[in-house]
Amino acid sequence: MKKILLATPTMHTEEQQYIQKAFETNWIAPLGPNVDEFEEKVAAYVGASSSAALSSGTAALHLSIILAGVKENDIVFVPSLTFAASVNPIRYEKGVPVFIDSERDTWNMDASALRKAFEKYPHPKAVMAVHLYGTSANMDEICALCKEHNVPLIEDAAESLGTTYKGKMTGTFGDYGIYSFNGNKIITTSGGGILIAQQDEDVDKARFLSRQARDPARHYQHSAIGYNYRMSNIVAGIGCGQILHIEEHIRKKQEIYRTYKEAFSDIEEIEMNPLNRDGIDNNWLSCMTISQGSSVTPTQVMDALDAEGIETRPIWKPMHLQPVFKEYDFIQREDGMSVSEDIFNRGLCLPSDIKNTKEDMERIVEIVRKQFRQ
Ligand SMILES: *Cc1c(COP(=O)(O)O)cnc(C)c1O
């Protein structure tokens, strides 16, 4: 029985050529020509003037939090429906996350709930938007609120490299934006991340902090606490090869989403994850929800697929329901069951590996459809 996985790295041939070059020149350590080239290529792709390649998306978020000036007891608004990696860096700096509920339209930060959060906490230090599963948040509303309150915006675009909103790349709306190149993301370096910023000097500061904050002196002098967050030249070589294929990866991800949508269109109980009408999605992961009142549960669908060697994943469990974050506030548009919890309860992520064949897709679809037949 062939195993079908959620999303695995898809390698081409150029990655190894870049790595080969690094070995030939013995440029193995951090920094080096592959890092420079990768930074230039990603910046050019998203339309940023510069970027800093780092060891992970989480490291990039951590440096964004530092650049935004978040310190002990500073409040940061962040969506509840996200991966813990969005929130942990706030806590590294002893900041206080305030979780914002999702909107049904995009599953991302609900601008109405965000407005309520500003009423309750008028002086947050930063707002973090996340583009979940590759779908853009509604940036017009979020950017307007941040501007109105003069609060810096961080964009966690870890999952949404290549996704646009009103013709502009996600990650480029905020004061700071980050992308992840972890193994299952739209392109990978095996592990890595990149930070971009509106101001080039912020990118320079991120580079400085990522190299142990070494002052420009001949001797080793430090005036700030630094980190070892740089990307290695080997890892960047993988990225240089991968970025050449990003459009092809996105096209295939979009095709996977369309295939599921079409295949389930006659089953009333299934709804695919909503896409932002004002954007073009990279469809990083295709997800579905099962309507309230259906006799089928997400667990049943996941178990049925698992029994056939097919990997799925639950929707991210909201942060306001996590034991580690239980003391922090959660703001929703209106009382009652939160939207994020409802999506978590009724949803699941379907296999979205771009190497899946037509036959693989047919197998998945058939097993899912079978659950909804009496
Ligand atoms: C993957 C991911 C991250 C973290 O990126 P890493 O490169 O794995 O550190 C952060 N936020 C979200 C939403 C992610 O999906």
Tab-separated table of C-alpha atoms and ligand atoms in Angstrom:
chain	number	residue	atom	x	y	z
A	1	MET	CA	0.000	0.000	0.000
A	2	LYS	CA	1.511	3.304	-1.071
A	3	LYS	CA	1.816	5.851	1.720
A	4	ILE	CA	0.475	9.325	0.999
A	5	LEU	CA	1.898	12.115	3.125
A	6	LEU	CA	0.573	15.544	4.042
A	7	ALA	CA	3.294	17.640	2.409
A	8	THR	CA	6.928	16.634	1.918
A	9	PRO	CA	9.879	18.457	0.321
A	10	THR	CA	9.924	18.427	-3.491
A	11	MET	CA	13.485	18.656	-4.751
A	12	HIS	CA	14.704	19.428	-8.253
A	13	THR	CA	18.253	19.301	-9.616
A	14	GLU	CA	19.532	22.825	-9.024
A	15	GLU	CA	19.602	22.473	-5.232
A	16	GLN	CA	22.457	19.973	-5.432
A	17	GLN	CA	24.382	22.132	-7.895
A	18	TYR	CA	24.346	24.991	-5.402
A	19	ILE	CA	25.425	22.669	-2.596
A	20	GLN	CA	28.137	21.214	-4.806
A	21	LYS	CA	29.493	24.697	-5.455
A	22	ALA	CA	29.556	25.368	-1.708
A	23	PHE	CA	31.576	22.188	-1.130
A	24	GLU	CA	33.965	22.934	-3.982
A	25	THR	CA	34.745	26.349	-2.543
A	26	ASN	CA	34.658	24.982	1.037
A	27	TRP	CA	32.023	27.598	1.853
A	28	ILE	CA	30.276	25.460	4.448
A	29	ALA	CA	29.969	27.877	7.366
A	30	PRO	CA	27.273	30.501	7.828
A	31	LEU	CA	27.147	33.353	5.326
A	32	GLY	CA	28.641	33.040	1.868
A	33	PRO	CA	27.547	33.465	-1.734
A	34	ASN	CA	24.514	31.155	-1.550
A	35	VAL	CA	23.136	33.145	1.389
A	36	ASP	CA	23.607	36.420	-0.512
A	37	GLU	CA	21.973	34.988	-3.615
A	38	PHE	CA	19.064	33.482	-1.694
A	39	GLU	CA	18.399	36.759	0.105
A	40	GLU	CA	18.422	38.622	-3.210
A	41	LYS	CA	16.185	36.083	-4.931
A	42	VAL	CA	13.547	36.002	-2.197
A	43	ALA	CA	13.540	39.790	-1.864
A	44	ALA	CA	13.134	40.166	-5.629
A	45	TYR	CA	10.375	37.556	-5.715
A	46	VAL	CA	8.244	39.278	-3.076
A	47	GLY	CA	9.186	42.808	-4.130
A	48	ALA	CA	11.163	43.773	-1.024
A	49	SER	CA	14.384	45.749	-1.242
A	50	SER	CA	16.362	43.421	1.031
A	51	SER	CA	16.018	40.419	3.310
A	52	ALA	CA	17.899	38.575	6.056
A	53	ALA	CA	18.174	34.784	5.759
A	54	LEU	CA	17.916	33.113	9.156
A	55	SER	CA	17.975	29.681	10.754
A	56	SER	CA	14.179	29.378	10.977
A	57	GLY	CA	10.883	31.184	10.585
A	58	THR	CA	10.634	31.211	14.366
A	59	ALA	CA	14.011	33.001	14.593
A	60	ALA	CA	12.724	35.548	12.061
A	61	LEU	CA	9.601	36.102	14.190
A	62	HIS	CA	11.724	36.462	17.310
A	63	LEU	CA	13.861	39.155	15.687
A	64	SER	CA	10.691	40.899	14.423
A	65	ILE	CA	9.368	40.977	17.984
A	66	ILE	CA	12.652	42.481	19.171
A	67	LEU	CA	12.716	45.037	16.319
A	68	ALA	CA	9.138	46.037	17.145
A	69	GLY	CA	10.413	46.863	20.639
A	70	VAL	CA	8.390	44.270	22.552
A	71	LYS	CA	9.624	44.008	26.130
A	72	GLU	CA	8.370	42.563	29.406
A	73	ASN	CA	4.600	43.003	29.913
A	74	ASP	CA	4.062	44.568	26.463
A	75	ILE	CA	0.879	43.415	24.796
A	76	VAL	CA	0.922	41.848	21.318
A	77	PHE	CA	-2.290	41.041	19.449
A	78	VAL	CA	-2.005	37.724	17.621
A	79	PRO	CA	-4.596	35.386	16.087
A	80	SER	CA	-5.649	32.447	18.220
A	81	LEU	CA	-5.914	30.127	15.224
A	82	THR	CA	-2.258	29.650	14.341
A	83	PHE	CA	0.779	27.500	15.049
A	84	ALA	CA	2.448	28.008	18.459
A	85	ALA	CA	5.568	29.293	16.660
A	86	SER	CA	3.707	32.599	16.075
A	87	VAL	CA	3.242	33.108	19.810
A	88	ASN	CA	6.347	31.642	21.442
A	89	PRO	CA	8.668	34.506	20.350
A	90	ILE	CA	6.362	36.986	22.124
A	91	ARG	CA	7.004	35.021	25.302
A	92	TYR	CA	10.774	34.790	24.656
A	93	GLU	CA	10.713	38.557	25.265
A	94	LYS	CA	8.229	38.205	28.153
A	95	GLY	CA	5.556	40.002	26.166
A	96	VAL	CA	1.878	39.296	26.750
A	97	PRO	CA	-0.079	37.759	23.868
A	98	VAL	CA	-3.737	38.731	23.534
A	99	PHE	CA	-5.451	36.251	21.263
A	100	ILE	CA	-7.822	37.462	18.556
A	101	ASP	CA	-10.545	35.259	17.103
A	102	SER	CA	-10.852	34.331	13.416
A	103	GLU	CA	-13.324	35.514	10.803
A	104	ARG	CA	-15.242	32.933	8.773
A	105	ASP	CA	-14.266	34.566	5.457
A	106	THR	CA	-10.569	33.724	5.613
A	107	TRP	CA	-10.068	31.899	8.938
A	108	ASN	CA	-7.589	34.679	9.775
A	109	MET	CA	-7.617	37.522	12.309
A	110	ASP	CA	-11.096	39.028	12.575
A	111	ALA	CA	-10.823	42.810	12.149
A	112	SER	CA	-13.977	43.356	14.259
A	113	ALA	CA	-12.435	41.410	17.130
A	114	LEU	CA	-9.176	43.300	16.583
A	115	ARG	CA	-11.072	46.594	16.876
A	116	LYS	CA	-12.575	45.362	20.162
A	117	ALA	CA	-9.104	44.420	21.390
A	118	PHE	CA	-7.904	47.982	20.716
A	119	GLU	CA	-10.808	49.284	22.820
A	120	LYS	CA	-9.876	47.036	25.716
A	121	TYR	CA	-6.096	47.447	25.346
A	122	PRO	CA	-5.468	50.778	23.619
A	123	HIS	CA	-1.666	50.515	23.664
A	124	PRO	CA	-0.399	47.179	22.378
A	125	LYS	CA	3.245	47.153	21.354
A	126	ALA	CA	2.623	45.229	18.126
A	127	VAL	CA	0.041	43.366	16.074
A	128	MET	CA	0.900	40.082	14.382
A	129	ALA	CA	-1.172	38.926	11.418
A	130	VAL	CA	-0.910	35.342	10.148
A	131	HIS	CA	-1.881	34.057	6.694
A	132	LEU	CA	-3.108	30.612	7.592
A	133	TYR	CA	-2.740	27.660	5.223
A	134	GLY	CA	-1.609	30.108	2.537
A	135	THR	CA	-4.739	32.274	2.587
A	136	SER	CA	-4.209	36.004	2.977
A	137	ALA	CA	-5.760	37.816	5.924
A	138	ASN	CA	-7.871	40.871	5.061
A	139	MET	CA	-4.967	43.283	5.122
A	140	ASP	CA	-6.875	46.496	4.293
A	141	GLU	CA	-8.768	46.379	7.593
A	142	ILE	CA	-5.840	45.137	9.683
A	143	CYS	CA	-3.387	47.679	8.229
A	144	ALA	CA	-5.919	50.511	8.713
A	145	LEU	CA	-6.387	49.631	12.400
A	146	CYS	CA	-2.625	49.415	12.977
A	147	LYS	CA	-2.144	52.770	11.266
A	148	GLU	CA	-4.980	54.392	13.200
A	149	HIS	CA	-3.388	53.274	16.479
A	150	ASN	CA	0.166	53.778	15.270
A	151	VAL	CA	1.198	50.222	16.154
A	152	PRO	CA	3.785	48.217	14.189
A	153	LEU	CA	2.506	45.243	12.210
A	154	ILE	CA	4.361	41.930	11.969
A	155	GLU	CA	3.249	39.501	9.269
A	156	ASP	CA	3.740	35.813	9.883
A	157	ALA	CA	3.721	34.711	6.255
A	158	ALA	CA	5.439	31.409	7.106
A	159	GLU	CA	2.786	29.485	5.170
A	160	SER	CA	1.934	32.016	2.473
A	161	LEU	CA	5.035	32.751	0.396
A	162	GLY	CA	3.715	33.654	-3.062
A	163	THR	CA	0.171	34.449	-1.926
A	164	THR	CA	-0.989	37.896	-2.973
A	165	TYR	CA	-3.598	40.275	-1.583
A	166	LYS	CA	-4.850	42.947	-4.003
A	167	GLY	CA	-1.856	42.237	-6.218
A	168	LYS	CA	0.764	42.578	-3.502
A	169	MET	CA	2.715	39.739	-1.865
A	170	THR	CA	1.732	38.716	1.652
A	171	GLY	CA	4.590	39.474	4.016
A	172	THR	CA	5.166	42.910	2.446
A	173	PHE	CA	2.268	44.768	4.116
A	174	GLY	CA	3.697	44.893	7.633
A	175	ASP	CA	6.636	46.745	9.114
A	176	TYR	CA	8.172	43.269	9.333
A	177	GLY	CA	7.364	40.096	7.425
A	178	ILE	CA	8.688	36.567	7.773
A	179	TYR	CA	8.678	33.414	5.642
A	180	SER	CA	9.542	29.867	6.683
A	181	PHE	CA	11.456	27.252	4.690
A	182	ASN	CA	10.748	24.374	7.030
A	183	GLY	CA	10.471	20.928	5.424
A	184	ASN	CA	6.763	20.979	4.634
A	185	LYS	CA	6.376	24.598	3.510
A	186	ILE	CA	5.747	25.707	-0.090
A	187	ILE	CA	9.503	25.721	-0.693
A	188	THR	CA	12.070	24.405	1.752
A	189	THR	CA	15.713	24.744	2.699
A	190	SER	CA	15.319	21.776	5.105
A	191	GLY	CA	14.988	24.401	7.829
A	192	GLY	CA	15.239	28.170	7.600
A	193	GLY	CA	13.461	31.480	7.454
A	194	ILE	CA	13.726	34.977	6.062
A	195	LEU	CA	12.898	38.376	7.479
A	196	ILE	CA	11.921	41.356	5.350
A	197	ALA	CA	11.060	44.863	6.537
A	198	GLN	CA	9.726	48.178	5.226
A	199	GLN	CA	12.968	49.852	6.334
A	200	ASP	CA	16.265	48.469	5.052
A	201	GLU	CA	17.918	49.449	8.317
A	202	ASP	CA	15.635	47.003	10.151
A	203	VAL	CA	16.889	44.203	7.922
A	204	ASP	CA	20.447	45.308	8.717
A	205	LYS	CA	19.616	45.260	12.444
A	206	ALA	CA	18.187	41.749	12.101
A	207	ARG	CA	21.404	40.609	10.397
A	208	PHE	CA	23.439	42.213	13.153
A	209	LEU	CA	21.420	40.527	15.929
A	210	SER	CA	21.523	37.191	14.124
A	211	ARG	CA	25.348	37.221	14.167
A	212	GLN	CA	25.790	37.604	17.934
A	213	ALA	CA	25.424	41.403	17.752
A	214	ARG	CA	29.074	41.991	17.040
A	215	ASP	CA	29.901	45.699	16.899
A	216	PRO	CA	31.851	46.918	13.867
A	217	ALA	CA	35.164	46.858	15.719
A	218	ARG	CA	38.228	44.766	15.026
A	219	HIS	CA	38.181	43.224	18.486
A	220	TYR	CA	35.128	41.330	19.665
A	221	GLN	CA	32.924	44.031	21.142
A	222	HIS	CA	29.228	43.792	21.946
A	223	SER	CA	26.784	46.501	22.974
A	224	ALA	CA	23.668	44.349	22.657
A	225	ILE	CA	22.553	40.780	23.289
A	226	GLY	CA	22.864	38.782	20.097
A	227	TYR	CA	21.749	35.459	18.682
A	228	ASN	CA	23.190	32.786	16.457
A	229	TYR	CA	20.357	32.843	13.937
A	230	ARG	CA	22.173	32.996	10.595
A	231	MET	CA	21.376	30.625	7.751
A	232	SER	CA	24.256	28.422	6.599
A	233	ASN	CA	25.634	28.601	3.073
A	234	ILE	CA	24.693	24.946	2.457
A	235	VAL	CA	21.110	25.451	3.540
A	236	ALA	CA	20.842	28.634	1.452
A	237	GLY	CA	21.991	26.614	-1.572
A	238	ILE	CA	18.897	24.437	-1.266
A	239	GLY	CA	16.810	27.612	-1.135
A	240	CYS	CA	18.456	29.053	-4.269
A	241	GLY	CA	17.459	25.915	-6.149
A	242	GLN	CA	13.958	25.793	-4.682
A	243	ILE	CA	12.959	29.395	-5.359
A	244	LEU	CA	13.422	28.755	-9.093
A	245	HIS	CA	10.446	26.403	-8.844
A	246	ILE	CA	8.082	28.291	-6.594
A	247	GLU	CA	5.556	29.167	-9.291
A	248	GLU	CA	5.386	25.528	-10.328
A	249	HIS	CA	4.857	24.480	-6.683
A	250	ILE	CA	2.049	27.007	-6.286
A	251	ARG	CA	0.334	25.911	-9.508
A	252	LYS	CA	0.324	22.318	-8.298
A	253	LYS	CA	-0.974	23.277	-4.851
A	254	GLN	CA	-3.789	25.251	-6.504
A	255	GLU	CA	-4.620	22.250	-8.657
A	256	ILE	CA	-4.852	20.036	-5.553
A	257	TYR	CA	-7.307	22.472	-3.957
A	258	ARG	CA	-9.414	22.625	-7.146
A	259	THR	CA	-9.439	18.840	-7.398
A	260	TYR	CA	-10.788	18.439	-3.858
A	261	LYS	CA	-13.290	21.247	-4.285
A	262	GLU	CA	-14.654	19.726	-7.469
A	263	ALA	CA	-14.650	16.175	-6.074
A	264	PHE	CA	-16.633	17.153	-2.961
A	265	SER	CA	-18.905	19.706	-4.609
A	266	ASP	CA	-21.941	17.431	-4.455
A	267	ILE	CA	-21.508	16.606	-0.752
A	268	GLU	CA	-23.360	19.300	1.136
A	269	GLU	CA	-21.682	18.501	4.437
A	270	ILE	CA	-18.192	19.289	3.113
A	271	GLU	CA	-16.847	22.768	2.681
A	272	MET	CA	-13.302	23.542	1.587
A	273	ASN	CA	-11.282	26.186	3.430
A	274	PRO	CA	-12.286	29.665	2.245
A	275	LEU	CA	-9.887	31.619	0.009
A	276	ASN	CA	-9.501	35.369	0.166
A	277	ARG	CA	-11.578	36.887	-2.640
A	278	ASP	CA	-9.111	39.762	-2.912
A	279	GLY	CA	-6.113	37.571	-3.356
A	280	ILE	CA	-4.429	34.701	-5.106
A	281	ASP	CA	-3.772	31.829	-2.757
A	282	ASN	CA	-0.715	29.588	-2.746
A	283	ASN	CA	-3.020	26.862	-1.326
A	284	TRP	CA	-0.244	25.565	0.920
A	285	LEU	CA	-2.596	23.093	2.589
A	286	SER	CA	-6.069	22.155	1.404
A	287	CYS	CA	-8.442	21.862	4.359
A	288	MET	CA	-12.085	20.941	4.732
A	289	THR	CA	-14.749	21.438	7.368
A	290	ILE	CA	-17.751	19.221	8.016
A	291	SER	CA	-21.031	20.990	8.604
A	292	GLN	CA	-22.583	21.200	12.046
A	293	GLY	CA	-25.040	18.372	12.582
A	294	SER	CA	-23.366	15.911	10.227
A	295	SER	CA	-23.041	12.392	11.602
A	296	VAL	CA	-19.467	12.296	10.265
A	297	THR	CA	-16.662	13.720	12.414
A	298	PRO	CA	-13.227	14.963	11.335
A	299	THR	CA	-11.671	12.226	13.490
A	300	GLN	CA	-13.641	9.598	11.582
A	301	VAL	CA	-12.354	10.949	8.251
A	302	MET	CA	-8.777	11.164	9.557
A	303	ASP	CA	-8.937	7.625	10.954
A	304	ALA	CA	-10.353	6.221	7.715
A	305	LEU	CA	-7.532	7.823	5.711
A	306	ASP	CA	-4.921	6.794	8.266
A	307	ALA	CA	-6.059	3.164	8.001
A	308	GLU	CA	-5.131	3.370	4.295
A	309	GLY	CA	-1.699	4.870	4.969
A	310	ILE	CA	-2.820	8.410	4.163
A	311	GLU	CA	-1.614	11.226	6.384
A	312	THR	CA	-3.840	14.112	7.468
A	313	ARG	CA	-3.573	16.714	10.195
A	314	PRO	CA	-6.069	18.411	12.476
A	315	ILE	CA	-6.577	22.163	12.149
A	316	TRP	CA	-4.201	24.090	14.449
A	317	LYS	CA	-5.633	23.949	17.959
A	318	PRO	CA	-6.399	27.567	18.917
A	319	MET	CA	-3.869	29.223	21.203
A	320	HIS	CA	-6.464	30.349	23.750
A	321	LEU	CA	-7.198	26.654	24.375
A	322	GLN	CA	-3.547	25.720	24.910
A	323	PRO	CA	-2.512	24.853	28.478
A	324	VAL	CA	0.684	26.888	28.157
A	325	PHE	CA	-1.203	30.049	27.148
A	326	LYS	CA	-4.342	29.659	29.251
A	327	GLU	CA	-3.724	32.783	31.356
A	328	TYR	CA	-3.888	35.152	28.376
A	329	ASP	CA	-6.939	37.047	27.186
A	330	PHE	CA	-8.956	36.094	24.123
A	331	ILE	CA	-11.090	38.557	22.200
A	332	GLN	CA	-13.928	37.520	19.911
A	333	ARG	CA	-16.450	39.452	17.865
A	334	GLU	CA	-19.413	38.214	19.881
A	335	ASP	CA	-19.965	35.867	22.796
A	336	GLY	CA	-20.604	32.170	22.332
A	337	MET	CA	-18.442	29.506	20.734
A	338	SER	CA	-15.477	31.189	19.080
A	339	VAL	CA	-15.008	30.915	15.322
A	340	SER	CA	-11.472	29.541	15.778
A	341	GLU	CA	-12.711	26.782	18.068
A	342	ASP	CA	-15.535	25.939	15.688
A	343	ILE	CA	-13.110	25.604	12.746
A	344	PHE	CA	-10.820	23.475	14.924
A	345	ASN	CA	-13.731	21.219	15.932
A	346	ARG	CA	-15.072	20.717	12.419
A	347	GLY	CA	-11.964	20.821	10.262
A	348	LEU	CA	-8.999	18.817	9.032
A	349	CYS	CA	-6.070	19.278	6.637
A	350	LEU	CA	-6.081	17.016	3.598
A	351	PRO	CA	-2.952	15.584	1.956
A	352	SER	CA	-1.466	18.398	-0.133
A	353	ASP	CA	1.816	16.979	-1.370
A	354	ILE	CA	2.538	18.237	-4.876
A	355	LYS	CA	4.094	14.896	-5.824
A	356	ASN	CA	0.775	13.118	-5.351
A	357	THR	CA	-0.434	11.548	-8.574
A	358	LYS	CA	-3.902	11.613	-10.093
A	359	GLU	CA	-4.375	8.092	-8.735
A	360	ASP	CA	-3.318	9.193	-5.237
A	361	MET	CA	-5.863	12.009	-5.342
A	362	GLU	CA	-8.575	9.616	-6.524
A	363	ARG	CA	-7.788	7.253	-3.648
A	364	ILE	CA	-8.034	10.071	-1.074
A	365	VAL	CA	-11.245	11.433	-2.563
A	366	GLU	CA	-12.862	8.007	-2.684
A	367	ILE	CA	-12.115	7.268	0.987
A	368	VAL	CA	-13.436	10.667	2.094
A	369	ARG	CA	-16.580	10.327	-0.044
A	370	LYS	CA	-17.230	6.872	1.378
A	371	GLN	CA	-17.550	8.331	4.898
A	372	PHE	CA	-20.468	10.478	3.770
A	373	ARG	CA	-22.452	7.620	2.211
A	374	GLN	CA	-25.029	6.066	4.507
B	1	LIG	C1	5.986	26.916	10.114
B	1	LIG	C2	5.413	28.076	10.811
B	1	LIG	C3	6.200	28.924	11.610
B	1	LIG	C4	7.605	28.610	12.020
B	1	LIG	O1	8.513	28.429	11.024
B	1	LIG	P1	9.799	27.520	11.292
B	1	LIG	O2	10.648	27.784	10.093
B	1	LIG	O3	9.325	26.115	11.377
B	1	LIG	O4	10.441	27.988	12.543
B	1	LIG	C5	5.616	30.052	12.153
B	1	LIG	N1	4.329	30.338	11.945
B	1	LIG	C6	3.530	29.535	11.199
B	1	LIG	C7	2.099	29.949	10.998
B	1	LIG	C8	4.035	28.381	10.626
B	1	LIG	O5	3.234	27.567	9.923
